[in-house]
mmCIF file of C-alpha atoms in Angstrom:
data_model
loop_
_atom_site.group_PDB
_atom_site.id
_atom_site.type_symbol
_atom_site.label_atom_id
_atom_site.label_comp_id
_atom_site.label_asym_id
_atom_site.label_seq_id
_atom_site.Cartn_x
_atom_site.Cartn_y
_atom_site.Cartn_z
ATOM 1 C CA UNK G 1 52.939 24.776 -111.015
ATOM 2 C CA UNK G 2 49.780 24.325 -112.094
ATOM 3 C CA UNK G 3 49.090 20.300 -112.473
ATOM 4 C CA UNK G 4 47.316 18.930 -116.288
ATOM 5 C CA UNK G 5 43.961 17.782 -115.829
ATOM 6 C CA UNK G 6 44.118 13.581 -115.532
ATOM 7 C CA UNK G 7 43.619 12.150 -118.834
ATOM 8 C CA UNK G 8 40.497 9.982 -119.154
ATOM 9 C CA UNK G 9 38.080 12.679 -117.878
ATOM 10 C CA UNK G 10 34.672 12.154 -119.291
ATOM 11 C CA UNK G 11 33.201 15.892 -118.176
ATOM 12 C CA UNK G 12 34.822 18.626 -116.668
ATOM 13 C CA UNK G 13 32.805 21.771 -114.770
ATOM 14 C CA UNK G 14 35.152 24.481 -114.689
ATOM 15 C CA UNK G 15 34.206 27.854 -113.398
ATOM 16 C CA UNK G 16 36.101 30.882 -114.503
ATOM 17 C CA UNK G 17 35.937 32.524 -111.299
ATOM 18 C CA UNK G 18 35.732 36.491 -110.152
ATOM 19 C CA UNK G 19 37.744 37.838 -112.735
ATOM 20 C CA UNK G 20 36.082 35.464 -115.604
ATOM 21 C CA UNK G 21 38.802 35.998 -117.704
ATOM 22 C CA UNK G 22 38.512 33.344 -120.883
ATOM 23 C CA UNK G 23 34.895 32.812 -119.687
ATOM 24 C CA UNK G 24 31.787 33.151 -121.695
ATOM 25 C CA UNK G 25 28.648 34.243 -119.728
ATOM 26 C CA UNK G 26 25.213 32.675 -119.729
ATOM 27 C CA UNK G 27 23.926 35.567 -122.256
ATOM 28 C CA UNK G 28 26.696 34.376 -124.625
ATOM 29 C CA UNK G 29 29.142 37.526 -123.468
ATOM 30 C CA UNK G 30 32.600 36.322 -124.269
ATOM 31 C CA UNK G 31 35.172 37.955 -121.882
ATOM 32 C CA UNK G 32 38.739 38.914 -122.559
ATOM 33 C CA UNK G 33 41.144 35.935 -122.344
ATOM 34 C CA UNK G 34 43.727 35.797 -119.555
ATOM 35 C CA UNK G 35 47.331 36.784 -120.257
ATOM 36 C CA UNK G 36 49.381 34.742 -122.410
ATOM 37 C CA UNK G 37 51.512 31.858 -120.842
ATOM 38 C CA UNK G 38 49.761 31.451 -117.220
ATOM 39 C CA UNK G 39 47.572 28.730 -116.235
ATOM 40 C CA UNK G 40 44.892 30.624 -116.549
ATOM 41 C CA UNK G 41 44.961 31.059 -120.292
ATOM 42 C CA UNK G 42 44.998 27.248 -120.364
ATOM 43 C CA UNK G 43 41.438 27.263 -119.198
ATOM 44 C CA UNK G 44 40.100 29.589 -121.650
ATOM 45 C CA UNK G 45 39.061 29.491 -125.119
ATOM 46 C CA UNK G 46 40.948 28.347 -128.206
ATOM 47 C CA UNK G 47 42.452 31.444 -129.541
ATOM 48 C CA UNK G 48 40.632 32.443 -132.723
ATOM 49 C CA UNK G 49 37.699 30.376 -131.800
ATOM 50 C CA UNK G 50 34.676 30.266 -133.383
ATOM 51 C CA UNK G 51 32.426 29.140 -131.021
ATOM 52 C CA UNK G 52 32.918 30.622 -127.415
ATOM 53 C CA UNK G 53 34.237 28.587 -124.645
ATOM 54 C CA UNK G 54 35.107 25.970 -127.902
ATOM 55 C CA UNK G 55 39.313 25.125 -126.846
ATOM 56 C CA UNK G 56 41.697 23.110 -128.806
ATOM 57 C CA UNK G 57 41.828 18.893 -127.706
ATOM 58 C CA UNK G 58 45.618 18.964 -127.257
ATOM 59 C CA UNK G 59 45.625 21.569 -124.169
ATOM 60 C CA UNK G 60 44.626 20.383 -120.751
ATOM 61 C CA UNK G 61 42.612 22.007 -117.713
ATOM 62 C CA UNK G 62 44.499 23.396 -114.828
ATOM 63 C CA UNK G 63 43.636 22.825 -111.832
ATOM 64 C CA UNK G 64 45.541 23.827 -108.699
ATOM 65 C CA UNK G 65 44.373 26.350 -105.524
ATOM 66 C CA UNK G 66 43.459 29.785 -106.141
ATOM 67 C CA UNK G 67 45.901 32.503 -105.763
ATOM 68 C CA UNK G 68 45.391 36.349 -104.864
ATOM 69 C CA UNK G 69 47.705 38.856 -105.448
ATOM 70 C CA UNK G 70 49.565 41.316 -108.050
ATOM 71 C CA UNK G 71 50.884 39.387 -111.244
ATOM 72 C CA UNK G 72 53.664 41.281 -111.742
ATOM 73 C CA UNK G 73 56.852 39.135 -112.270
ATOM 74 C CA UNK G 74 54.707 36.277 -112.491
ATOM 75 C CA UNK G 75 55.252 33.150 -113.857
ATOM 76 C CA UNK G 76 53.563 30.056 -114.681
ATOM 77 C CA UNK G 77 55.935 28.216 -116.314
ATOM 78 C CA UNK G 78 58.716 27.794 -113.954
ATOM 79 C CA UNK G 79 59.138 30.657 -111.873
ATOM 80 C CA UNK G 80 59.267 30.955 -108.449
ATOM 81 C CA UNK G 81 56.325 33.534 -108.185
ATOM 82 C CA UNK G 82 52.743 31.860 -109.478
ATOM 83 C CA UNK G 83 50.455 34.005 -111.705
ATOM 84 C CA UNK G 84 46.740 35.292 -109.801
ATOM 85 C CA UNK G 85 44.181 32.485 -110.543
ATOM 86 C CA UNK G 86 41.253 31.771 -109.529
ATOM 87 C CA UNK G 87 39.609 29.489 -111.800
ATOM 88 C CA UNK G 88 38.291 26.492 -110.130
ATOM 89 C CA UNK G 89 37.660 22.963 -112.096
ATOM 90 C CA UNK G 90 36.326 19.431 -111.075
ATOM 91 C CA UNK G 91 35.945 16.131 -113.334
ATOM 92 C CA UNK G 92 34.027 12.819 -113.734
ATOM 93 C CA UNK G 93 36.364 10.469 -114.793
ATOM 94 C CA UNK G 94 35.397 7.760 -117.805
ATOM 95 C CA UNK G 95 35.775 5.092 -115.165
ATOM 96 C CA UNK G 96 33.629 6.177 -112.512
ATOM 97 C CA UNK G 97 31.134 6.987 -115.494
ATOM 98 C CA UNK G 98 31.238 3.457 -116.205
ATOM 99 C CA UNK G 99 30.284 3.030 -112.840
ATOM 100 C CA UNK G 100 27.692 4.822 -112.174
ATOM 101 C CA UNK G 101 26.044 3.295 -115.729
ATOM 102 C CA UNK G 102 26.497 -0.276 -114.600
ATOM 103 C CA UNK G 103 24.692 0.489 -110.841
ATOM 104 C CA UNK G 104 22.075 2.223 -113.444
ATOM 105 C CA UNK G 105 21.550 -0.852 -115.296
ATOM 106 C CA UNK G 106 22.632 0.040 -117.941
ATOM 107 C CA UNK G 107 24.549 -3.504 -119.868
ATOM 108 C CA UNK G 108 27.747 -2.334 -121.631
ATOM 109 C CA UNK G 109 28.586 -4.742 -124.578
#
């Protein structure tokens, strides 16, 4: 299964790969979301959204390796058969932010 992003992250880049399903292009193009209940869909907007790419506070990112392939009889949610994804994620976490402030100079109160 697809593992939750780590609480605590401070930024997330997250790339909707290929297929850019639930992605929202540079020129402000907002493509079609994934299909309902795969990890995928996880990663994309807040349905209804106002504002694209804008995602509800309660879901998390998925991040897990990509996966080619036909999506029929798929299932993220506890089947024994994955759905396709290929989005692709990485994360700064609050305490490394910290960090990197402090070796910056910065003097947290």
């Amino acid at each position: 299964f697809g593992q939750p992003l780590t609480q605590g992250a401070a930024a997330i880049v997250l790339s909707h790969g290929p297929n850019r399903l639930g992605g929202t292009g540079q020129d402000g193009t907002v493509y079609a979301a994934p299909p309902g209940g795969t990890d995928e869909a996880l990663n994309g907007p807040a349905i209804g959204a106002v504002t694209p790419g804008a995602r509800p506070s309660t879901n998390p990112f998925i991040i897990r390796p990509p996966l080619d392939g036909s999506s029929a009889g798929c299932s993220d949610g506890g089947g024994t058969t994955l759905c396709y994804f290929d989005d692709q994620a990485t994360y700064l976490g609050v305490n490394a932010l910290i960090a990197r402030m402090v070796q910056a100079g910065l003097r947290l109160r």
